[in-house]
Each structure stands twice: as structure tokens, then as C-alpha cells.
Short mmCIF file of C-alpha atoms and ligand atoms in Angstrom, two decimals:
data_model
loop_
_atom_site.label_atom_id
_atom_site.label_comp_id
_atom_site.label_asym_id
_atom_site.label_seq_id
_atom_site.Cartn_x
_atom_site.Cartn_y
_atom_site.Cartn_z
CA UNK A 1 99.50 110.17 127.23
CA UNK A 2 96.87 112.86 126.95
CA UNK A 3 93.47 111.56 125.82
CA UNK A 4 91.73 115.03 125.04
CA UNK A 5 90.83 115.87 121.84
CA UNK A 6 91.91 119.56 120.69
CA UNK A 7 89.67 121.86 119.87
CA UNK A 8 90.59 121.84 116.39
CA UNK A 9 89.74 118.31 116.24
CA UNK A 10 86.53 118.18 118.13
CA UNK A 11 85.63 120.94 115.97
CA UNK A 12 86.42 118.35 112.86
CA UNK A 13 84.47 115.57 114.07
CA UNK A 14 81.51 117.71 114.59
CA UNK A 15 82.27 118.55 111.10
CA UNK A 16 82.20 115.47 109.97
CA UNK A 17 78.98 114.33 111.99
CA UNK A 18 76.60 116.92 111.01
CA UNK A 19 77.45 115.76 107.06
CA UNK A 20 77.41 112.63 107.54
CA UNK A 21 73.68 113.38 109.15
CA UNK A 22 72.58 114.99 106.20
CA UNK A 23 74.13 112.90 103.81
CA UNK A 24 74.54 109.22 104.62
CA UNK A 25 71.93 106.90 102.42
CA UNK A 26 69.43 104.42 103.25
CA UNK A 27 71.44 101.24 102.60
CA UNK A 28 72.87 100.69 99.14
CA UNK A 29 72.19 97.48 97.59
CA UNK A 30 75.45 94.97 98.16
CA UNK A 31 78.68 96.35 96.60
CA UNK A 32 79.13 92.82 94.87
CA UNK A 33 76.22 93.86 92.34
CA UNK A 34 76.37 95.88 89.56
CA UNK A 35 74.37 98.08 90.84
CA UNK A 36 75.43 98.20 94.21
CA UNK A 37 79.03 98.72 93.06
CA UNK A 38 77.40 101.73 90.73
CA UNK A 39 75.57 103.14 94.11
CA UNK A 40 79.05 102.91 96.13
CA UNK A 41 81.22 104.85 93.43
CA UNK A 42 78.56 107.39 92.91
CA UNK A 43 78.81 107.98 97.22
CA UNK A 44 82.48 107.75 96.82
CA UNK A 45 82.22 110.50 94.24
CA UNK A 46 80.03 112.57 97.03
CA UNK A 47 82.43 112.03 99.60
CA UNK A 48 85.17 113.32 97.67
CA UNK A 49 83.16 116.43 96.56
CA UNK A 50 83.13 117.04 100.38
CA UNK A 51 86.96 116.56 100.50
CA UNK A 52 85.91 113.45 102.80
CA UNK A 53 86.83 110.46 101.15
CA UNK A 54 90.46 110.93 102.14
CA UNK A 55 90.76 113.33 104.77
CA UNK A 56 94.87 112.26 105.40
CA UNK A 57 95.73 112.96 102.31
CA UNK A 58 97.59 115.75 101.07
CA UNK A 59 95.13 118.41 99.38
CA UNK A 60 97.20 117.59 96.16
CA UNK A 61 95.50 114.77 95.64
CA UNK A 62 92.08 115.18 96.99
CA UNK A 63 92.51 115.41 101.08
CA UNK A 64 92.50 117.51 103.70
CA UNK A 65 96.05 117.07 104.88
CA UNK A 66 94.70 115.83 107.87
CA UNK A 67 96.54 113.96 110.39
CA UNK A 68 96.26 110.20 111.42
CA UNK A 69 94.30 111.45 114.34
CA UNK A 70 91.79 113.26 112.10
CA UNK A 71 91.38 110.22 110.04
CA UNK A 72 90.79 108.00 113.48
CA UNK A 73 88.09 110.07 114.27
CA UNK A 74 86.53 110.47 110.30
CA UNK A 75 86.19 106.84 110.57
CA UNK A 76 84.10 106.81 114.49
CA UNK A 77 81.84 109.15 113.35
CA UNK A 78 81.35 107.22 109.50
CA UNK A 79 80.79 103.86 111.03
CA UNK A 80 78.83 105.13 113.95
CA UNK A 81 76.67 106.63 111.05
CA UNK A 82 75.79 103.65 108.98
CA UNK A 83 77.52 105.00 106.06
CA UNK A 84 78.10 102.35 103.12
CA UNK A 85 81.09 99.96 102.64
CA UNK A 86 83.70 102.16 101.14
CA UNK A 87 84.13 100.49 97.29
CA UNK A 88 87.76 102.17 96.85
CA UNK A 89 89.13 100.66 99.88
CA UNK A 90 91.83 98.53 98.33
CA UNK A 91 93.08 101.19 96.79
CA UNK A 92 92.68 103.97 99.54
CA UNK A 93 93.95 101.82 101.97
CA UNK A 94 96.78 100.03 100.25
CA UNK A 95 97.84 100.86 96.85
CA UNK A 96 97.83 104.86 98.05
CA UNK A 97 99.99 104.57 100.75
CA UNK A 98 102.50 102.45 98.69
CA UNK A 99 102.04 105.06 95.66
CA UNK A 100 103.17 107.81 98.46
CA UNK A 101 105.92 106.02 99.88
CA UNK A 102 107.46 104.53 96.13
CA UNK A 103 105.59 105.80 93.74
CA UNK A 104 106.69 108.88 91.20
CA UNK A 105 104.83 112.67 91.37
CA UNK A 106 103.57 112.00 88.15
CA UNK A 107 102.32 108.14 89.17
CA UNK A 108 101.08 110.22 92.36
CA UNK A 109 98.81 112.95 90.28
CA UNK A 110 97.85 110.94 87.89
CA UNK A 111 95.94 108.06 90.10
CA UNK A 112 95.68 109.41 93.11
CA UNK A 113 92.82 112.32 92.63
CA UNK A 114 90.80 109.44 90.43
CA UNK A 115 91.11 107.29 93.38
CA UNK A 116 90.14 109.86 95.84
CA UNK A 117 87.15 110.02 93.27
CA UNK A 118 86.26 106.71 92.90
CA UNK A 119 86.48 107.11 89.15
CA UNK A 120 88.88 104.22 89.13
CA UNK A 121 88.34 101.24 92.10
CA UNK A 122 91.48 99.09 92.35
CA UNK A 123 91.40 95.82 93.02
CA UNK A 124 94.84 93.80 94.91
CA UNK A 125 96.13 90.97 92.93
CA UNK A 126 98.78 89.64 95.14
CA UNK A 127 97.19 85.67 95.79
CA UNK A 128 98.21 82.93 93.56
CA UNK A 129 96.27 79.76 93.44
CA UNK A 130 100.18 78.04 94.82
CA UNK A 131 100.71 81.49 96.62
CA UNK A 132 98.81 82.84 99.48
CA UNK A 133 100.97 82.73 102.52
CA UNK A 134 103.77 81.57 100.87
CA UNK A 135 103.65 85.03 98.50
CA UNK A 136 107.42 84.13 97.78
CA UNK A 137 105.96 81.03 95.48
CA UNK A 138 104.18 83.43 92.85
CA UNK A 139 104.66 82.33 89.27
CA UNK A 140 102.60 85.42 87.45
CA UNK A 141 105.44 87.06 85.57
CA UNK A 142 106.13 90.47 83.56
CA UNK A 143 107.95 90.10 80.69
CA UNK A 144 109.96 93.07 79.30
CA UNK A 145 108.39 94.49 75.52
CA UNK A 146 108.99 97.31 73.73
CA UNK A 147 107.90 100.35 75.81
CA UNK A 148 106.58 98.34 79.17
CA UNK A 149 106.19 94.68 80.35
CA UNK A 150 103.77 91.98 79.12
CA UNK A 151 101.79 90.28 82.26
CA UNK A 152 101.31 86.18 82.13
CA UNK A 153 99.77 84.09 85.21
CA UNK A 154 96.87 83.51 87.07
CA UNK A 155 95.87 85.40 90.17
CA UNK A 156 93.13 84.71 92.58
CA UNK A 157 90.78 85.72 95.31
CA UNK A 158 91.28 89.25 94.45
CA UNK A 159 88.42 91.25 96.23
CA UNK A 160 86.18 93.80 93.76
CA UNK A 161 87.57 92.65 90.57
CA UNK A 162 84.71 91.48 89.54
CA UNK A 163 83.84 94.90 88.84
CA UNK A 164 86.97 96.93 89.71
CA UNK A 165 89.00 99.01 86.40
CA UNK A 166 92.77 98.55 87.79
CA UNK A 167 94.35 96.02 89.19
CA UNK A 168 97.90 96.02 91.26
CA UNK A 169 100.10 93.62 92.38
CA UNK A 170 103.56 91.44 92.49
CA UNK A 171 104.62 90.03 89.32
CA UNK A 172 108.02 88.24 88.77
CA UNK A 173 110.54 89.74 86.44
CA UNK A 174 113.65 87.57 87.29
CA UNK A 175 114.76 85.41 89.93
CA UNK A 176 113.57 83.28 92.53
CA UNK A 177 111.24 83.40 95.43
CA UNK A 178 111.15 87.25 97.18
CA UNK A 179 114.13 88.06 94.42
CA UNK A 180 112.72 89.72 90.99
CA UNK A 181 109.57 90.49 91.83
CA UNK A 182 108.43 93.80 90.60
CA UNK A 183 105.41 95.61 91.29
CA UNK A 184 102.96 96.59 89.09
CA UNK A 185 99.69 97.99 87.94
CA UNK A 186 97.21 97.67 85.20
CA UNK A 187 93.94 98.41 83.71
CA UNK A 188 91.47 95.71 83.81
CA UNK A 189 90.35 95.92 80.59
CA UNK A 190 92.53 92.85 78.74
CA UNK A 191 92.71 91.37 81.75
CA UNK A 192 90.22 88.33 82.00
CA UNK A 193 87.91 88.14 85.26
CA UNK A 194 86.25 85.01 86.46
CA UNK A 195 83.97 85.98 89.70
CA UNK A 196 84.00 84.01 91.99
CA UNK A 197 81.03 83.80 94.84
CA UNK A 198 82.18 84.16 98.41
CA UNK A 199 79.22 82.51 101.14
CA UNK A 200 76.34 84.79 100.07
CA UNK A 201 76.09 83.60 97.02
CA UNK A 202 77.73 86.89 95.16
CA UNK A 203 80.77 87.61 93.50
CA UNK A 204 82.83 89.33 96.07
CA UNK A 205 86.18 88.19 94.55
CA UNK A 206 87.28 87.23 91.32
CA UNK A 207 89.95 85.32 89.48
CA UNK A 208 92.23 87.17 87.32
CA UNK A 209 94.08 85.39 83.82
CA UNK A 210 96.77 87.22 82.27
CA UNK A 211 97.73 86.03 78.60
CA UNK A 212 100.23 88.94 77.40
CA UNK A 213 98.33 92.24 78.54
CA UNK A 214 100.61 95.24 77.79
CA UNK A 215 101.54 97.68 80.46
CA UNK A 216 103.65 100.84 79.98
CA UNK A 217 106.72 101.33 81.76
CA UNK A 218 104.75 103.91 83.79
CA UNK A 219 102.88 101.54 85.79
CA UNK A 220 105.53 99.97 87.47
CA UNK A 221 106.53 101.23 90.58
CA UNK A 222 109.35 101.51 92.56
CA UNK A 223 112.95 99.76 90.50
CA UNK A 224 112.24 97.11 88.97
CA UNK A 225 112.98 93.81 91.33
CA UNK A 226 112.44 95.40 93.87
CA UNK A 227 108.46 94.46 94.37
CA UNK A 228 108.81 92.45 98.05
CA UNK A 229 110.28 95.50 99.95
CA UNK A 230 107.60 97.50 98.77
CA UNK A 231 104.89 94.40 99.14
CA UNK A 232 106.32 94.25 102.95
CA UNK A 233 105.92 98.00 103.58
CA UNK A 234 101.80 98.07 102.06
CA UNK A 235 101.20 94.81 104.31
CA UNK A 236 102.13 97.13 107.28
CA UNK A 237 99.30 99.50 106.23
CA UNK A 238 97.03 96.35 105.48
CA UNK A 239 97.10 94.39 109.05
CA UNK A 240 97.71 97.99 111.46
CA UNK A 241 95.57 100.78 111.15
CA UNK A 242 94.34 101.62 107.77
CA UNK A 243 92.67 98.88 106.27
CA UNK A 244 90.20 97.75 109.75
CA UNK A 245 90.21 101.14 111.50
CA UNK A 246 88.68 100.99 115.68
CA UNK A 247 85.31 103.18 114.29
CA UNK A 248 84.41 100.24 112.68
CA UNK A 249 84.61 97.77 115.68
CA UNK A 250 82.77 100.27 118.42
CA UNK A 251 80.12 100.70 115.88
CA UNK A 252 80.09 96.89 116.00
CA UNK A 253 80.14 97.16 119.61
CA UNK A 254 77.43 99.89 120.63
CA UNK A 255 74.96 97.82 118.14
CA UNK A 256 75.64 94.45 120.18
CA UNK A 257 75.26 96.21 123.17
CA UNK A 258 71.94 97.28 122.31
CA UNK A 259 70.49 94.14 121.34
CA UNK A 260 72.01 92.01 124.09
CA UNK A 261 69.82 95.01 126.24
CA UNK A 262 67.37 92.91 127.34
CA UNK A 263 69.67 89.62 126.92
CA UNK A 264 69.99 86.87 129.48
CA UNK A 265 73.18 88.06 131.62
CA UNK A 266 75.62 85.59 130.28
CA UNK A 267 75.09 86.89 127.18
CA UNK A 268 75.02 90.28 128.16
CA UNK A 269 78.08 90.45 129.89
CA UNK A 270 79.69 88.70 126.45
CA UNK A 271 78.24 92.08 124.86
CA UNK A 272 79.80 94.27 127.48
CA UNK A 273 83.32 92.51 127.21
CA UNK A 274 83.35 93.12 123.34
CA UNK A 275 82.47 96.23 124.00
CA UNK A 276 85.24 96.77 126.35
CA UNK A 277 87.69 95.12 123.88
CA UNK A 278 86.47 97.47 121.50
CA UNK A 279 87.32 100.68 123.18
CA UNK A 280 90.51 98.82 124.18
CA UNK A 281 91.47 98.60 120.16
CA UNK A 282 90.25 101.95 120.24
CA UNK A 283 92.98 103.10 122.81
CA UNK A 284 95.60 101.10 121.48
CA UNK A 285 95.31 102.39 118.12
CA UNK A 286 95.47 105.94 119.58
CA UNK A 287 98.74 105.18 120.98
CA UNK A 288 99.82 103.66 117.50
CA UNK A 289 98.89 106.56 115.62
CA UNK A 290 100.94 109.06 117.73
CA UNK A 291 104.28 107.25 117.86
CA UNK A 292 103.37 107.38 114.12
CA UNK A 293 103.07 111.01 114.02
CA UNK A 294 106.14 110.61 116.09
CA UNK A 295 108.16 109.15 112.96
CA UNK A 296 108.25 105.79 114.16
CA UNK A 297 107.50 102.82 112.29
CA UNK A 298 104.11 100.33 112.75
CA UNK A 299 106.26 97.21 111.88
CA UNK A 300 105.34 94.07 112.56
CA UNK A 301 103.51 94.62 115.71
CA UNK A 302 100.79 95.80 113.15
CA UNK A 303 100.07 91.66 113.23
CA UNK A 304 98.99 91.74 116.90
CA UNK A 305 96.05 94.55 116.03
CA UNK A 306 94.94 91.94 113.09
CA UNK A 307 94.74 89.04 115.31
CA UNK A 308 93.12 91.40 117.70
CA UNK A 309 90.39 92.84 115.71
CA UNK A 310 89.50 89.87 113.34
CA UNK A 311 88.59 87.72 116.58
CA UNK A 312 86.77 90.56 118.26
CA UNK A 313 85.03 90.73 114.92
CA UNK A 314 83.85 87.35 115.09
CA UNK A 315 82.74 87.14 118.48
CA UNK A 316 80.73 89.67 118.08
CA UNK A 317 78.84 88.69 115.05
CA UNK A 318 78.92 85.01 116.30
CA UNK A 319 77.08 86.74 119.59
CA UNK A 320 74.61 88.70 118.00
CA UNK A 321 73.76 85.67 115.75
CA UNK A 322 73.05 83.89 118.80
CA UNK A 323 71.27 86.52 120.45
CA UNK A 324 68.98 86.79 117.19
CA UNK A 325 68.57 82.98 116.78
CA UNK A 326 66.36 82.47 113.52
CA UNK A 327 66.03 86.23 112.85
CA UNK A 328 69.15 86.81 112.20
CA UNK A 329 68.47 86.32 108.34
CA UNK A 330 66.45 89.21 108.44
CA UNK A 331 68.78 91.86 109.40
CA UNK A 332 72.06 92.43 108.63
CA UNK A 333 74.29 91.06 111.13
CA UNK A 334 73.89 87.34 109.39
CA UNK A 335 75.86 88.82 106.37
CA UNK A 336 78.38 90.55 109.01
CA UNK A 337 78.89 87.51 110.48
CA UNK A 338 79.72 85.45 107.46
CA UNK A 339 82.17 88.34 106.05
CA UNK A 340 83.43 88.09 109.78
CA UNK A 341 84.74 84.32 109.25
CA UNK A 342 87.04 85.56 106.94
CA UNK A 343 88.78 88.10 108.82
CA UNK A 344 91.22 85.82 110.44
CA UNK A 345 91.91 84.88 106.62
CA UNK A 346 92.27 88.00 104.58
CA UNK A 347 95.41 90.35 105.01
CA UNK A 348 97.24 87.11 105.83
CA UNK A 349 96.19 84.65 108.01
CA UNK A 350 95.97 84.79 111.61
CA UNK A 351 97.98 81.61 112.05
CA UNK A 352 101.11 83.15 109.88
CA UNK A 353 100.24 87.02 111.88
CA UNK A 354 100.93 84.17 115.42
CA UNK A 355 104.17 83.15 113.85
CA UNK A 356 105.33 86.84 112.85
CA UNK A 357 104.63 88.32 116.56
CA UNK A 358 106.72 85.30 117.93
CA UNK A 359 109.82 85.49 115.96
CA UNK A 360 109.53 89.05 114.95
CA UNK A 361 107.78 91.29 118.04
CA UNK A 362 108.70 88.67 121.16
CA UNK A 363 112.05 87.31 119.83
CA UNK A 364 111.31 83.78 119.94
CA UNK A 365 113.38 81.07 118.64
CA UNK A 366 112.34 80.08 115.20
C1 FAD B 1 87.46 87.74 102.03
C2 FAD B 1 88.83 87.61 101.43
C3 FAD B 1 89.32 88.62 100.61
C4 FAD B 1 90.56 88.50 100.02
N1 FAD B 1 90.98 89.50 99.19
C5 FAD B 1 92.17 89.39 98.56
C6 FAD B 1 92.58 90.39 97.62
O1 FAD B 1 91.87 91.38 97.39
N2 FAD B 1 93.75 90.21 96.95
C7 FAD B 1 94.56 89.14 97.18
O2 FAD B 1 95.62 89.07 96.58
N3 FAD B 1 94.21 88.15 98.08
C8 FAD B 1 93.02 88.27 98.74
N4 FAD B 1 92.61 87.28 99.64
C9 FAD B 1 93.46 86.10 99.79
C10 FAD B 1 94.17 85.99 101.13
O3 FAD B 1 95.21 86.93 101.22
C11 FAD B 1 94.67 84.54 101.26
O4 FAD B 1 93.52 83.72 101.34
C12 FAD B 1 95.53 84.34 102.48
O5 FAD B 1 96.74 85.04 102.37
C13 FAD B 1 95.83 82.84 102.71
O6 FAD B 1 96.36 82.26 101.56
P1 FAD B 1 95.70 80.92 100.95
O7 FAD B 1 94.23 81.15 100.80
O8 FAD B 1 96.49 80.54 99.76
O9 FAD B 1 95.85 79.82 102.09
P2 FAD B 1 97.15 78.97 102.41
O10 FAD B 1 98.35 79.85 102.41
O11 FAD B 1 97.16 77.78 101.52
O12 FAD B 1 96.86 78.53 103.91
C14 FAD B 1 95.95 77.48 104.24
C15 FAD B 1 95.98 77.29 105.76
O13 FAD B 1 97.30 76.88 106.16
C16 FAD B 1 97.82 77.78 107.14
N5 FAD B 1 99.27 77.97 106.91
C17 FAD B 1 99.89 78.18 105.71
N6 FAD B 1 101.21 78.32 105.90
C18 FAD B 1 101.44 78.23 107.23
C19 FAD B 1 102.59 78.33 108.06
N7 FAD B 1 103.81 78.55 107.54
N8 FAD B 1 102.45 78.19 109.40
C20 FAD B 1 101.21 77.97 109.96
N9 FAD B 1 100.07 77.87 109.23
C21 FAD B 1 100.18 78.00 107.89
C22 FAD B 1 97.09 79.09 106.91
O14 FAD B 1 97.08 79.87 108.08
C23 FAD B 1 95.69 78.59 106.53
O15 FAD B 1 94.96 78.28 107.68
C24 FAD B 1 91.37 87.36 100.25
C25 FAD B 1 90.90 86.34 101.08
C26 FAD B 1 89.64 86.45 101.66
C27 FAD B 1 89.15 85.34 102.53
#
């Protein structure tokens, strides 16, 4: 495998870097306030001037047509930067690529550019209150009306609808468990939101009621019944590359490194081996993104990169904690390490990722 960068794409990333130097804010207040979440679209919305919000996608819709390489190396230099939480991420990272893969044209040009924009922010409402691992169990259902489908249920821990516009996710039209579910999306507006507060205190997730809201036969996508196929194909893009990118883990890394500087050795040399599992994600997700380029498919080895980086997360956040002892409060890695404890939760749990790498990647007995 050849682990030089072409010109063209060192050429990118020094692109990318000198922006990124000129532009990057002083931190933004939290995402999970109003104005936070105002502060994040309006960067969103500079990003996207800069055709840098999306830099895989095709120019159509607000991108660069750049390749998953590209995008790899967008996402060193934006972490490495200090650049604010991206706001549009459950829609970037999971609604687009499903909209791409099942979507219409006309569903593509008429979200996709917003999105790129951050003049909508989507928010995933897959999680039932009976229905988190077991997704098969959800009761929320779409019932056909005139012109579209009227939405009924209750959906939960759904992350930025406390402020988000849109919503998408797996409503059942017919059948039983993964038969009849179709997928869909809607505006927020009828929709109603109870925030909930995740460990610091602010409303990171939300609940979401549905008593009737209208959609248009527009916003469903892919047939109709066929919503776990499609479901299957965005968790893909969840766990593997696109939703917890390497960049975001070495910048992680070099930061732990530098405060474990002057550490007792034991604790340094915990640094240094994060840091070397770091790069190693790095690597790895190299080698991902060319057999993708390749036309080969992530599958379910994507669950062996969660497991991978939500536990590196946490040991490093756990570390610095330690390394900080009671001043950890005033900088930032005590929230980091409290959003870290939920890694091995979100994007399904690590426990059900275990079970899908032993039945699914190793060929173990069930
Ligand atoms: C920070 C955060 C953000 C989130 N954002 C979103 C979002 O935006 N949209 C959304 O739809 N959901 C979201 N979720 C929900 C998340 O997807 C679920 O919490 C997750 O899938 C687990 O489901 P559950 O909470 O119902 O737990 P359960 O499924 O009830 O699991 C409870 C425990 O039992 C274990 N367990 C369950 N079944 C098995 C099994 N068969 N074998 C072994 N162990 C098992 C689990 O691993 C877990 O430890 C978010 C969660 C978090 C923490």
C-alpha cells in the first residue's frame, strides 16, 4: 500500500489549513444552547460558502467532488484546528449518504444544498423508548392519507432535536418486526419535542411525540416497506468512517500527549499508547477508504472501527481527567470525557457491535 500523499492532495490539505487558520473561531458557546446551536449553523453556513462543509460531495449539491481520501484529510486538518462541533452532522453523515444511495434527484436537490448549508439541521429519530437495539420492536407508525402518510409514536434520545428543523427515521407502515418499515422524513414543526438533558445538565437530545403530523409522499424514501435495507446500509456509514472520522482521535491524541509531557511515566506511556492507537485508526481507516474507492463494500467490519474508536475515546479522556485531577472542570476535556462515556452507546452499542463481528466478520456460531 503506498502511504504518500499526491501532490494534488497535499496541495488540498494545505488548502484547507491555511483557511481553517484564518477562519476557525474562538470557541462557540455549547451547540445544546440556543445560541450555541445559532453560532454552529452560522459557521456551517461559512464553511459551505468555502465549498468546505462537504468536500465529498458532488458539486451538485454543494461539494467539491472530492474523494474519500480528500475528506480523511479535511477532517485531520479541522480537528487538529479546534474548529467547532459540526451541528449538521446527523444529517451530513447519515441521512446524505442514504439520500445518495435511495433517495430521488429531486429528494437529492432539494435537501441536499440546504444541508450542505446548514439552513436545515436534521436530527435521527430511529430509538424507541421499547426499541434501541432491538430497532426491529419499533411501534411509531405512518399511516397512509390523502397525498402522503400521517406519523403516530413516540421516539427518543434523538440527538439535536431539541433545536433541529427535520427529522428522519423508520416508521412502520405494515407488518411485523424488520417487515413494513418505511423510511421517512419530516419537518419538525408539528412534531412535539421534549429535551431531554444528557450529564451536563443541557439538552443534547430530545424526545419526539407524533399525534397525526402530515408528510407528503415526497418525503419518503426509497419503496415503501422497504425502510430496514436502507436503515442497514446508513448504519454502515454511522459505525465506519463517516460519522467518528481518525482527525478527530489524533487531535485527541497530540493534546494528551502534551499534557501527560511532564507526567509521571506510567502515565505517560498510557499517553503514548493512545497515541499510537490513534495513528493505528488512522492507518486502518486509510486502508478502508481505498478498498472503498475500490468499489468494495464497508459491511459489517465497520463494527470493529466503532468498538475501536469509542474505547480509545474513553481512555483518553478518562487519562487526561486523571492527569488533570481537580482541574479538569476548568478546561474542556471534563465535558469530552463525559460525551466520551457514551460512545460505546450511541450508533449501537458496543456489546451488540461484539456480537455482529462474531457471527458476521469471524463466522462464529450463533
Ligand atoms: C449520546 C447519545 C446520542 C444518541 N443519539 C441518537 C439519535 O440521534 N437518534 C436515535 O435514534 N438514537 C440515538 N441514541 C440512542 C442509541 O442509539 C441507543 O441508546 C442505543 O442503540 C441502545 O439502545 P437503548 O438505549 O434502548 O438500550 P438497550 O437496547 O435497552 O440496551 C441496554 C443494554 O443492554 C445491552 N443489550 C441489549 N440487547 C443486547 C443483546 N442482544 N446482546 C447483548 N447485550 C444487549 C446493550 O448493549 C446495553 O448495554 C443516542 C444515544 C446516546 C447515548
Amino acid at each position: 500500500m503506498d502511504l504518500d500523499f499526491s501532490r494534488a492532495e497535499q496541495d488540498f490539505r494545505a488548502e484547507v489549513r491555511d483557511w481553517l487558520a484564518a477562519h476557525v473561531p474562538a470557541p462557540l458557546p455549547s451547540l445544546d444552547t440556543p445560541e450555541g446551536f445559532a453560532a454552529h449553523r452560522a459557521w456551517e453556513a461559512e464553511l459551505a460558502a468555502a465549498r468546505l462543509s462537504v468536500v465529498s460531495w458532488p458539486a451538485a449539491y454543494g461539494g467539491r467532488d472530492a474523494s474519500l481520501i480528500d475528506w480523511l484529510i479535511f477532517e485531520e486538518e479541522y480537528w487538529a484546528a479546534g474548529a467547532p462541533a459540526r451541528v449538521g452532522q446527523n444529517g451530513i453523515f447519515l441521512l446524505a449518504p442514504t439520500l445518495m444511495a435511495f433517495g430521488t434527484e429531486e429528494q437529492r436537490r432539494t435537501w441536499l444544498p440546504r444541508m450542505a448549508r446548514a439552513d436545515d439541521v436534521w436530527a435521527q429519530a430511529w430509538s424507541e423508548p421499547e426499541a434501541g437495539s432491538d430497532l426491529a420492536a419499533l411501534t411509531s407508525r405512518a399511516v397512509r392519507a390523502d397525498g402522503g402518510w400521517r406519523l403516530y409514536g413516540h421516539k427518543t434520545w434523538s440527538s439535536r432535536a431539541s433545536y433541529a428543523s427535520h427529522g428522519f427515521g423508520l416508521f412502520r407502515t405494515s407488518g411485523a418486526r424488520h417487515r413494513g418499515l418505511t423510511y421517512l422524513m419530516f419537518p419538525m414543526d408539528e412534531v412535539t419535542v421534549r429535551p431531554i438533558a444528557q450529564l451536563d445538565g443541557l439538552p443534547g437530545f430530545a424526545e419526539l411525540f407524533f399525534d397525526g403530523v402530515l408528510v407528503p409522499d415526497s418525503m419518503v424514501i426509497g419503496e415503501v416497506g422497504d425502510g430496514w435495507r436502507i436503515a442497514m446500509a446508513a448504519t454502515s456509514s454511522e459505525r465506519g468512517l463517516t460519522l467518528r472520522s481518525p482527525g478527530r482521535f489524533l487531535a485527541t491524541a497530540d493534546r494528551l500527549v502534551a499534557l501527560a509531557r511532564d507526567a509521571d511515566p506510567v502515565l505517560a506511556d498510557r499517553a503514548v499508547r493512545c497515541w499510537t492507537d490513534a495513528e493505528a485508526y488512522r492507518l486502518h481507516t486509510f486502508g478502508t477508504a481505498r478498498r472503498l474507492m475500490a468499489g468494495e463494500e464497508a459491511g459489517p467490519a465497520t463494527s470493529m472501527g466503532k468498538v475501536f474508536w469509542s474505547e480509545l475515546d474513553l481512555r483518553m479522556h478518562t487519562l487526561a481527567v486523571e492527569l488533570l485531577g481537580d482541574r479538569a472542570g476548568e478546561t474542556p476535556w471534563l465535558d469530552g470525557f463525559l460525551f466520551s462515556l457514551a460512545g460505546p452507546i450511541y450508533a449501537g452499542t458496543n456489546e451488540i457491535q461484539r456480537t455482529i463481528i462474531a457471527e458476521r466478520v469471524l463466522g462464529l456460531p450463533r
